[in-house]
Short mmCIF file of C-alpha atoms and ligand atoms in Angstrom, two decimals:
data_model
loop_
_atom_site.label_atom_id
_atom_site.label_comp_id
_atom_site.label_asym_id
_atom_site.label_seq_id
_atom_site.Cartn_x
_atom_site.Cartn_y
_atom_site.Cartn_z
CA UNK A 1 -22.80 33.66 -6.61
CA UNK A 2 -19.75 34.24 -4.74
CA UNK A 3 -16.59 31.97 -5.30
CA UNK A 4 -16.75 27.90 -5.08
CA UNK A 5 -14.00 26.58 -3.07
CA UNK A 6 -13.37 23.05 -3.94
CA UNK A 7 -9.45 22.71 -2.88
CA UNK A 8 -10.31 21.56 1.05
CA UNK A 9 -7.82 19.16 1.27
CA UNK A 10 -5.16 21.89 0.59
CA UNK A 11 -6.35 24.51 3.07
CA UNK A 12 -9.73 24.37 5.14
CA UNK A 13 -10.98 28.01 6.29
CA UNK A 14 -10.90 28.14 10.33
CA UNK A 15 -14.64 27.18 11.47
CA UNK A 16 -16.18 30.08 13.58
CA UNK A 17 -16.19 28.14 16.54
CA UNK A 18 -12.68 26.92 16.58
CA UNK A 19 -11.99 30.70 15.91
CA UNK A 20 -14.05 31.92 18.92
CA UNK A 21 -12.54 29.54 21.16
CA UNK A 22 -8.81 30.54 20.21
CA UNK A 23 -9.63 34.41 20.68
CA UNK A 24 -9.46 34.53 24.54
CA UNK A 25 -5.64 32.82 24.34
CA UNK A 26 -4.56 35.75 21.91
CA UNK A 27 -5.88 38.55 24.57
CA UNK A 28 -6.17 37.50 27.73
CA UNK A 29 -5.36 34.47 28.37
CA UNK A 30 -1.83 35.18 26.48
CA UNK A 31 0.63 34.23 29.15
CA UNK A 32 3.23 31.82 28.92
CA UNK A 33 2.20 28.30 30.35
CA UNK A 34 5.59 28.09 31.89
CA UNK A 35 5.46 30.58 33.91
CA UNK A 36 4.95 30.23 37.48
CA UNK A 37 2.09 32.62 38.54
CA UNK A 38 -1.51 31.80 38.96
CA UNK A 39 -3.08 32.78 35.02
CA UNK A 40 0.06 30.94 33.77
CA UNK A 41 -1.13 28.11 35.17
CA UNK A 42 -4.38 28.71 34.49
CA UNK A 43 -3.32 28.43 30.87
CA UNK A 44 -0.84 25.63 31.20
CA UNK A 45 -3.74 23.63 32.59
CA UNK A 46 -6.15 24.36 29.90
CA UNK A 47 -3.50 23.65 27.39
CA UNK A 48 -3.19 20.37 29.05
CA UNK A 49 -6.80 19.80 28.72
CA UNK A 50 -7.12 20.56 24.86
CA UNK A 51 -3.67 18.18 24.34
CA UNK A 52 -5.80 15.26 25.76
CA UNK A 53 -9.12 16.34 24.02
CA UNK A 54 -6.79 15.92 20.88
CA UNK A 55 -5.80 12.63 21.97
CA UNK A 56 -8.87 11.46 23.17
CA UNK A 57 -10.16 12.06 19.36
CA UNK A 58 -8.29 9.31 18.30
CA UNK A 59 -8.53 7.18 21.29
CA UNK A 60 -5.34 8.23 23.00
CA UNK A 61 -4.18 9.90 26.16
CA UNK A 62 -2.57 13.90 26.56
CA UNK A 63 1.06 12.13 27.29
CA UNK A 64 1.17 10.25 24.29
CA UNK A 65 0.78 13.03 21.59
CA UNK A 66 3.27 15.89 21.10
CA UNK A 67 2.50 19.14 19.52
CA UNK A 68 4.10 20.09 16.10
CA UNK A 69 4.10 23.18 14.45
CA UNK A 70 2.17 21.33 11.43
CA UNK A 71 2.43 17.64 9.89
CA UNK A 72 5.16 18.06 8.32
CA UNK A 73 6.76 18.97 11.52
CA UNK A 74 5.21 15.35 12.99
CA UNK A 75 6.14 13.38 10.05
CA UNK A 76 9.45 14.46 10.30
CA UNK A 77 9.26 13.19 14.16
CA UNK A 78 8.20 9.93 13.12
CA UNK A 79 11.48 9.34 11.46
CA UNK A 80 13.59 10.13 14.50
CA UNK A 81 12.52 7.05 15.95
CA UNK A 82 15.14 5.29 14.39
CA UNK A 83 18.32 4.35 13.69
CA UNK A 84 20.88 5.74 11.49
CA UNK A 85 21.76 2.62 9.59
CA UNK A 86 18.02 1.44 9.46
CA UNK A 87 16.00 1.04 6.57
CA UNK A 88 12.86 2.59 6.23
CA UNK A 89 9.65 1.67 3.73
CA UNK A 90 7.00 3.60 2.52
CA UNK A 91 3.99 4.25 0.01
CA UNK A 92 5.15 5.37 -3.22
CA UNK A 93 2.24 8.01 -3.04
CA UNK A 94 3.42 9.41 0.79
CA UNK A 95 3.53 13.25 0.67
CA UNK A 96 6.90 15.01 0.24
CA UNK A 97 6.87 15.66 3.97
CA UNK A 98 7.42 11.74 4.28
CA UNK A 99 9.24 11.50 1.27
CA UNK A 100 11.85 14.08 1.92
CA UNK A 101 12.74 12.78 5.45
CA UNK A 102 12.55 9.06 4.28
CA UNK A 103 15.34 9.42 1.83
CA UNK A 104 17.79 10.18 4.84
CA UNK A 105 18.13 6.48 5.46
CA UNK A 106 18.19 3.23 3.39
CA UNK A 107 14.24 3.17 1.73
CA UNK A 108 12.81 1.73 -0.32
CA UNK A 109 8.84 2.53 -2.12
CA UNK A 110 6.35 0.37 -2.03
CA UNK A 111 4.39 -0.42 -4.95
CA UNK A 112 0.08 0.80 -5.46
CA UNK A 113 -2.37 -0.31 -7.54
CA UNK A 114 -4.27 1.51 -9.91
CA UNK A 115 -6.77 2.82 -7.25
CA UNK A 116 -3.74 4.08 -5.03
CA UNK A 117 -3.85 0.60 -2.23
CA UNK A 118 -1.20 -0.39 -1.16
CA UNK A 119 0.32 -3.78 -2.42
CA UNK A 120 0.60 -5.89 0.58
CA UNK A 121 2.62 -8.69 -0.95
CA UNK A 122 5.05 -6.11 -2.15
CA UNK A 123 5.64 -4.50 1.60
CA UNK A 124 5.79 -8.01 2.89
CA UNK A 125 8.87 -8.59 0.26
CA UNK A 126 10.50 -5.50 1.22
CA UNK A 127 10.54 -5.60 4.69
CA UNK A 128 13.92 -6.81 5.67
CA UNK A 129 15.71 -7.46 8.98
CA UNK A 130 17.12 -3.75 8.87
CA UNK A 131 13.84 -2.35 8.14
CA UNK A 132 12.61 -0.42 11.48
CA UNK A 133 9.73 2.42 10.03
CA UNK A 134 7.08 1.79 7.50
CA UNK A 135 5.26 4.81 6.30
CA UNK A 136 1.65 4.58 5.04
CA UNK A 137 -0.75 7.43 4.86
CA UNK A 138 -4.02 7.04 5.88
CA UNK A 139 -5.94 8.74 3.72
CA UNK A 140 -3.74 10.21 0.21
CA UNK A 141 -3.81 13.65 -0.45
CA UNK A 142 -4.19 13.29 -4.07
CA UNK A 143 -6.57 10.74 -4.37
CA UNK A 144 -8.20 10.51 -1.21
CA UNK A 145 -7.38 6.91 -1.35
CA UNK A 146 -8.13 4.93 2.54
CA UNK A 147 -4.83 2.72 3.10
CA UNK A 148 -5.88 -0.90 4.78
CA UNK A 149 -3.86 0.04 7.54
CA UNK A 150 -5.01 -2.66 10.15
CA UNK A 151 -4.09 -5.43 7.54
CA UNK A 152 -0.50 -3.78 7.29
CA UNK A 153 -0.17 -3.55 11.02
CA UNK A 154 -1.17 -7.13 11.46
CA UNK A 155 1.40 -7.58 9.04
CA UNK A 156 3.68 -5.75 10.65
CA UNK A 157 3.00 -7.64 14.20
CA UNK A 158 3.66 -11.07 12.80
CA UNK A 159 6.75 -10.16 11.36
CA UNK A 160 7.81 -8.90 14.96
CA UNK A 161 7.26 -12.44 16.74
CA UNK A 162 9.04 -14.14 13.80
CA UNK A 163 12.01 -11.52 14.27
CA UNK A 164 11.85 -12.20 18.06
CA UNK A 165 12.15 -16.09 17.60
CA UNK A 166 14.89 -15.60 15.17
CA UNK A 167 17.15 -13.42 17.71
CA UNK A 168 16.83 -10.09 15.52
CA UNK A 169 15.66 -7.54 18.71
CA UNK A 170 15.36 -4.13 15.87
CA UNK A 171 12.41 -2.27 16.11
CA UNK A 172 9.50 -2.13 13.49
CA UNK A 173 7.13 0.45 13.84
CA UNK A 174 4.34 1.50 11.96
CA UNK A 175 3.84 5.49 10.87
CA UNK A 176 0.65 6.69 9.24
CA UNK A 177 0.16 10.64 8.28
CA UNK A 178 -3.39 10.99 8.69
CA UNK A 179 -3.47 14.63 7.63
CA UNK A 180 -6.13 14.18 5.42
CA UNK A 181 -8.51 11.05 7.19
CA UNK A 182 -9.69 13.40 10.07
CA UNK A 183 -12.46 14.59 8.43
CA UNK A 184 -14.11 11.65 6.81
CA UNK A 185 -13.13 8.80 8.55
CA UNK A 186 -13.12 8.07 12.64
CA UNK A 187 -9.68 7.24 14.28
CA UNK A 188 -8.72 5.26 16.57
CA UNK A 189 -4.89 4.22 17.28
CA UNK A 190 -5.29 0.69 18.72
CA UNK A 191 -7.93 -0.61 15.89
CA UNK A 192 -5.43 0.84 13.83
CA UNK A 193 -3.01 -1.00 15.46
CA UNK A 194 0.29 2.16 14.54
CA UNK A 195 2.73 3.11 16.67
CA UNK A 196 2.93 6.68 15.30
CA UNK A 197 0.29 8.92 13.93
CA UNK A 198 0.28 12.20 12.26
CA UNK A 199 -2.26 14.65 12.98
CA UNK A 200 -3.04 18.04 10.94
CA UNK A 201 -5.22 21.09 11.99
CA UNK A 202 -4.93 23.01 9.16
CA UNK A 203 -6.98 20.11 7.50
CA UNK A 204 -9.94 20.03 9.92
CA UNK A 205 -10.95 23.82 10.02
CA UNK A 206 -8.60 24.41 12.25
CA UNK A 207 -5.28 27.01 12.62
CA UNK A 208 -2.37 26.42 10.19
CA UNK A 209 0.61 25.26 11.33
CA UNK A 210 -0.40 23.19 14.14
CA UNK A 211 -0.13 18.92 14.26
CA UNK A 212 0.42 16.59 16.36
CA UNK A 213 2.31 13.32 16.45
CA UNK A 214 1.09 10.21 18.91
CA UNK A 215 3.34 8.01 20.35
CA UNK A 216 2.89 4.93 21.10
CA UNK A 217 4.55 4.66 24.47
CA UNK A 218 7.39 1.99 23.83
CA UNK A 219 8.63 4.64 21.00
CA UNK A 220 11.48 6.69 21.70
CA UNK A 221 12.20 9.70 20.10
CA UNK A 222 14.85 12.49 19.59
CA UNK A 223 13.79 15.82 19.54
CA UNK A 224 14.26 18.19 16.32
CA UNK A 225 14.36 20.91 17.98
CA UNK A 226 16.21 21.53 21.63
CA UNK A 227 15.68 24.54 24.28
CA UNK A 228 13.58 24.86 27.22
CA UNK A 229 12.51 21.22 26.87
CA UNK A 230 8.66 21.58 26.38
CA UNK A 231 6.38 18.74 24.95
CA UNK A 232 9.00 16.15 27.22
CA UNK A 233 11.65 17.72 25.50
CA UNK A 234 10.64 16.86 22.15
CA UNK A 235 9.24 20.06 20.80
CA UNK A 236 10.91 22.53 22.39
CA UNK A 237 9.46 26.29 22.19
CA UNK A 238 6.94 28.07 23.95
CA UNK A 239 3.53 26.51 23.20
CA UNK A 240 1.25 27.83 20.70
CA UNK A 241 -1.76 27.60 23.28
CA UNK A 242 -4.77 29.12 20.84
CA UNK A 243 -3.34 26.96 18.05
CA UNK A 244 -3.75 23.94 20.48
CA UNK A 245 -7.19 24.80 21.73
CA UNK A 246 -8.21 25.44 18.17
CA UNK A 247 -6.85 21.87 16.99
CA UNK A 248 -8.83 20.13 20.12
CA UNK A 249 -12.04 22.56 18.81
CA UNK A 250 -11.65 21.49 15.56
CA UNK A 251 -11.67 18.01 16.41
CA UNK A 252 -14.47 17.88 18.25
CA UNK A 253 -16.37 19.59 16.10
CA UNK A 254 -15.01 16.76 13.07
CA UNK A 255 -16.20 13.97 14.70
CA UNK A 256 -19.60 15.56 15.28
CA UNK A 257 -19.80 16.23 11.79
CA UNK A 258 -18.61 13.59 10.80
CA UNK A 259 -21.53 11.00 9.58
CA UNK A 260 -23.12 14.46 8.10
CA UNK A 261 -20.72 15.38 6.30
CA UNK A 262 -19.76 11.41 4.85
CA UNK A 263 -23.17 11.62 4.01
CA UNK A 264 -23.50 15.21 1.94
CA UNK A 265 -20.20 15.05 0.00
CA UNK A 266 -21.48 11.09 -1.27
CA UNK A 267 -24.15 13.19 -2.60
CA UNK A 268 -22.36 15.82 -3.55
CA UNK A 269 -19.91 13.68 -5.71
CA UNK A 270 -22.43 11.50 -7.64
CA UNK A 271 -24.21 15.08 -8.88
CA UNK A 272 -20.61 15.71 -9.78
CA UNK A 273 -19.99 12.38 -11.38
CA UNK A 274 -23.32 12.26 -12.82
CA UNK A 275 -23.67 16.12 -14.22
CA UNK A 276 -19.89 16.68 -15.51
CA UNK A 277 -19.86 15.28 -19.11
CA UNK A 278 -16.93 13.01 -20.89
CA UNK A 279 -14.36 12.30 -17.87
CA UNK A 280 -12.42 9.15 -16.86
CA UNK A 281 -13.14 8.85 -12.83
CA UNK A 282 -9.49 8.21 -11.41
CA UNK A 283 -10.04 7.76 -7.60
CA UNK A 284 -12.75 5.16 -8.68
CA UNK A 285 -12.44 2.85 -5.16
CA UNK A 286 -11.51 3.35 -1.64
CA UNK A 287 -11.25 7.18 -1.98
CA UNK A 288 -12.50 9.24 1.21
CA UNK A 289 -16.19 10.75 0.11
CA UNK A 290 -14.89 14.08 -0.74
CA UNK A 291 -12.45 13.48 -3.53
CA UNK A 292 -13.18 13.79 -7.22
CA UNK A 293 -10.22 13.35 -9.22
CA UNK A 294 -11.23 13.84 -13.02
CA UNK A 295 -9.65 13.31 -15.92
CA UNK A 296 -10.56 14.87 -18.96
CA UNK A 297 -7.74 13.38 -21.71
CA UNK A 298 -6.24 15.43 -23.97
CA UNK A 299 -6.67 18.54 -22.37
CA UNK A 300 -3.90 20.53 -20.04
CA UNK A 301 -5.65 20.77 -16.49
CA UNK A 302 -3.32 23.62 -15.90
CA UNK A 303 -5.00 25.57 -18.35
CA UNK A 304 -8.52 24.56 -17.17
CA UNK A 305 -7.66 25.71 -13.67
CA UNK A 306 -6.88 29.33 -14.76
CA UNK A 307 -9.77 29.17 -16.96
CA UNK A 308 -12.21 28.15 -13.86
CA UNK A 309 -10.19 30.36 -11.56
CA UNK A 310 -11.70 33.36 -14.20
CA UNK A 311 -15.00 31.64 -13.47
CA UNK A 312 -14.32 31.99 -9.48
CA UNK A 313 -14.61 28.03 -9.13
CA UNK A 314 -11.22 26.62 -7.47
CA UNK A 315 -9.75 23.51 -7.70
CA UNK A 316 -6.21 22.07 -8.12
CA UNK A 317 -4.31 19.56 -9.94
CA UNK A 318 -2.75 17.57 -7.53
CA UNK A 319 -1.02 18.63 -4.07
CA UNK A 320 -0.90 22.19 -3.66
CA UNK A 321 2.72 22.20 -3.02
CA UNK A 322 3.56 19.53 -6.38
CA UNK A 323 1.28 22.29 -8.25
CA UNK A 324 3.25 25.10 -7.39
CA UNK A 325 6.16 23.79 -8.49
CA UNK A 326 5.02 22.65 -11.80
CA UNK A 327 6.54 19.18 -11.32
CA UNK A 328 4.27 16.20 -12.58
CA UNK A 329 2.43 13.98 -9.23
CA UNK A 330 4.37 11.15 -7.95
CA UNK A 331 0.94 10.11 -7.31
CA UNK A 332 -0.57 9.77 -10.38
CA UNK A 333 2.83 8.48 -11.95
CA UNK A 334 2.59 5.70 -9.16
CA UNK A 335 -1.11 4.44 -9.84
CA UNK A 336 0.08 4.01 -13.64
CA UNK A 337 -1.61 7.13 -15.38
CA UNK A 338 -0.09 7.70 -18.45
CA UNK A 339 1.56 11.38 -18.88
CA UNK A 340 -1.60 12.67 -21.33
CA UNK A 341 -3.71 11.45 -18.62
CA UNK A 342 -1.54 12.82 -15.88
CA UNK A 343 -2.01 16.95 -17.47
CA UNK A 344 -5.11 16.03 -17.76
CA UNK A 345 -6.54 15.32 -13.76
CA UNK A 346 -8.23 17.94 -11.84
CA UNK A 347 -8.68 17.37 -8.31
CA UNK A 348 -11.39 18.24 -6.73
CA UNK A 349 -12.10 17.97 -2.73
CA UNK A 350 -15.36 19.12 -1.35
CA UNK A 351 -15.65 20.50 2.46
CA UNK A 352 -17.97 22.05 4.34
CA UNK A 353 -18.04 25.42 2.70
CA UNK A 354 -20.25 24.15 -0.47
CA UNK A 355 -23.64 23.59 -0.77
CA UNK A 356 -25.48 21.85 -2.92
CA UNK A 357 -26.41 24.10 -5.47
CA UNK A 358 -22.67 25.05 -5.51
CA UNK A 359 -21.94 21.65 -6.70
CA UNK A 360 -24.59 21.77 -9.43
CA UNK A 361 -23.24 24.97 -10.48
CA UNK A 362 -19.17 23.71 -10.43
CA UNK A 363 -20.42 20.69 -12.85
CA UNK A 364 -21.95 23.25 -15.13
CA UNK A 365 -18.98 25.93 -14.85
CA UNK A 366 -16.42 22.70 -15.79
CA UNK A 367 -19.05 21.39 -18.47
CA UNK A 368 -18.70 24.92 -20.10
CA UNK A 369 -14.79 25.56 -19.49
CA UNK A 370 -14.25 22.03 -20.70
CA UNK A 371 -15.75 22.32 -24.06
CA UNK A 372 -14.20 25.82 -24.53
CA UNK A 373 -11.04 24.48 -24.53
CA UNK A 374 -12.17 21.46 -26.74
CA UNK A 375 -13.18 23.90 -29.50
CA UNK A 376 -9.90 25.96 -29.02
CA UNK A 377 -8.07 22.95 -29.65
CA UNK A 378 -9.99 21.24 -32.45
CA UNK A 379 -10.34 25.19 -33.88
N1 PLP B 1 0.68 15.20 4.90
C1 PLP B 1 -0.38 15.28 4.08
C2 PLP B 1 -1.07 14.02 3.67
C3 PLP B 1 -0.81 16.51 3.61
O1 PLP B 1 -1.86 16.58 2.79
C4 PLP B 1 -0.10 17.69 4.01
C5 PLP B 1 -0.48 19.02 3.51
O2 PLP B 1 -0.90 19.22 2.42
C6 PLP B 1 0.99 17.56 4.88
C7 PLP B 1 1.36 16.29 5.30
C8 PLP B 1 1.81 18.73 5.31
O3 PLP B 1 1.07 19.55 6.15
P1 PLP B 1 1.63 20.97 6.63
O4 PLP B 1 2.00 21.70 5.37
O5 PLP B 1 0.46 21.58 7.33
O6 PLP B 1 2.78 20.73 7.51
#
């Protein structure tokens, strides 16, 4: 049996059909959109089309998304909305990629519970009358944990009429990465009533290195990057037209697959959950259908990575990027884990490469990895 992939919600492998459709914009179809003879406009035009298929996806139109060269690109966006003496909130569990640009301004974290939700009352505290952004993540990428992100924005909209009556004209705006939601769960901007969205390709078998941001279209931005003034001026560069038709492939093809695929990784996780022996379930509630965050106490999960990387089965202990760094999840720390149980989590996110009897045969693999290291430790 050849090797089972069970990291998807670090990297998904391009889907055949999202690769096909790129090809012709790498060979032929390579000109620059810009430019002002008839192919180039050929081009332009069918970039145009794939930016609104991507909107349409999540029940937007072409002019209110711009392209980003990833999500961390977008995320970073988001926060130009704002002002420099503005506070900002956001999940304590956000990726670095919200993180990182959050801690540019007055922030403050809001609190989880133990299954990763968000603690309303505690966002309603913290908002303030400087507070303009609030950061929540759709789906987490550690936990797979689904944010009640209408109940924040309704939140959110109340607070806006009180601020109104009360003379205070700043902005609030509500941000949501949804990086890792595009697969499982379908998206729509209005019922989720944010003003800026993140998008991700790399997540949804589609190219690396190509996102999206919407926009909802009282939100004013400032671009990161300046030149020729593409994407409105936001996103300036020439514009990476088979990435693009690849992300508005991808997403088609996601929400086709969608109720398939909800439906095969539930089953795939219970034969996980029923077949792998003496774990504690972490992600227990509200976690997208193909997360599986175990934790086996006591042992290091570093070590039974390398030890099921020998065995060809791949999985991860927390973000990809957190892993590679050796630093201990923010995410885990936040829902409470203590540190033994923190080195001991392996996640595990399923994605349309497995099968079924690759999931029976990862439960046995980790069954037999597991108690190797329990008799290494006990010898
Ligand atoms: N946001 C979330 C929730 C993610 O999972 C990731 C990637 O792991 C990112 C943002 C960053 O995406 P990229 O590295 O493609 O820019």
């Amino acid at each position: 049996m050849r090797m089972i992939y069970l990291d998807h919600a670090a990297a998904t492998p391009v889907a055949a059909k999202v690769l096909e459709a790129m090809q012709p914009y790498f060979l032929d179809e390579f000109f620059n959109p810009s430019a002002a003879y008839l192919p180039a406009k050929k081009v332009n035009a069918d970039y145009e089309a794939a930016k609104g298929e991507i909107a349409h996806a999540i029940g937007a139109k072409g002019n209110d998304i711009v392209i980003t060269a990833g999500a961390t690109e977008a995320n970073n966006l988001a926060f130009t909305s704002i002002s420099e003496n503005a506070k900002v909130l956001y999940l304590k569990t956000e990726h670095d990629s919200v993180r990182n640009p959050a801690s540019r301004f007055k922030h403050e974290e809001v609190e989880v519970d133990q299954n990763g939700r968000i603690v309303i009352n505690d966002l309603k505290q913290k908002i303030d009358d400087d507070t303009e952004l609030v950061s929540v993540a759709l789906a987490n990428n550690e936990l797979g944990t689904i944010q009640p992100l209408a109940e924040i924005a309704t939140l959110i909209r109340a607070i806006r009429i009180e601020r109104l009556k009360n003379g205070n004209t700043r902005q609030l705006l509500l941000h949501t990465d949804a990086s890792q939601a595009m697969n499982l769960l379908d998206i729509n901007v209005a019922r989720l009533g944010v003003d800026l969205l993140t998008l991700n390709a790399a997540k949804v078998y589609g190219p690396k290195g190509v996102g999206a941001l919407y926009v909802a279209h009282d939100v004013r931005l400032k671009p990161l990057t300046l030149g020729g003034g593409q994407e409105n001026g936001l996103r300036s560069g020439t514009q990476n037209v088979p990435g693009v038709i690849g992300f508005a492939t991808a997403l088609k093809l996601a929400k086709e697959h969608l109720n398939g695929n909800r439906k095969k990784y539930a089953e795939f996780r219970k034969i996980l959950l029923d077949e792998v022996k003496d774990y504690e379930l972490i992600n227990k509630k509200h976690a997208l259908d193909n997360f599986v965050v175990l934790c086996f106490d006591g042992l290091d999960a570093e070590r039974l990575i390398y030890l099921l990387e020998d065995r060809e089965v791949y999985v991860s202990t927390g973000a990809a990027c957190a892993a590679s760094k050796g630093v201990r999840s923010h995410v885990l720390t936040a829902i409470g884990l203590t540190d033994s149980k923190i080195n001991g989590s392996l996640r595990i996110t399923l994605g349309e490469t497995n099968t079924k009897e690759q999931v029976h045969e990862a439960a046995r693999i980790i069954n037999e990895v597991v108690a190797s290291e329990k008799a290494r430790i006990h010898a």
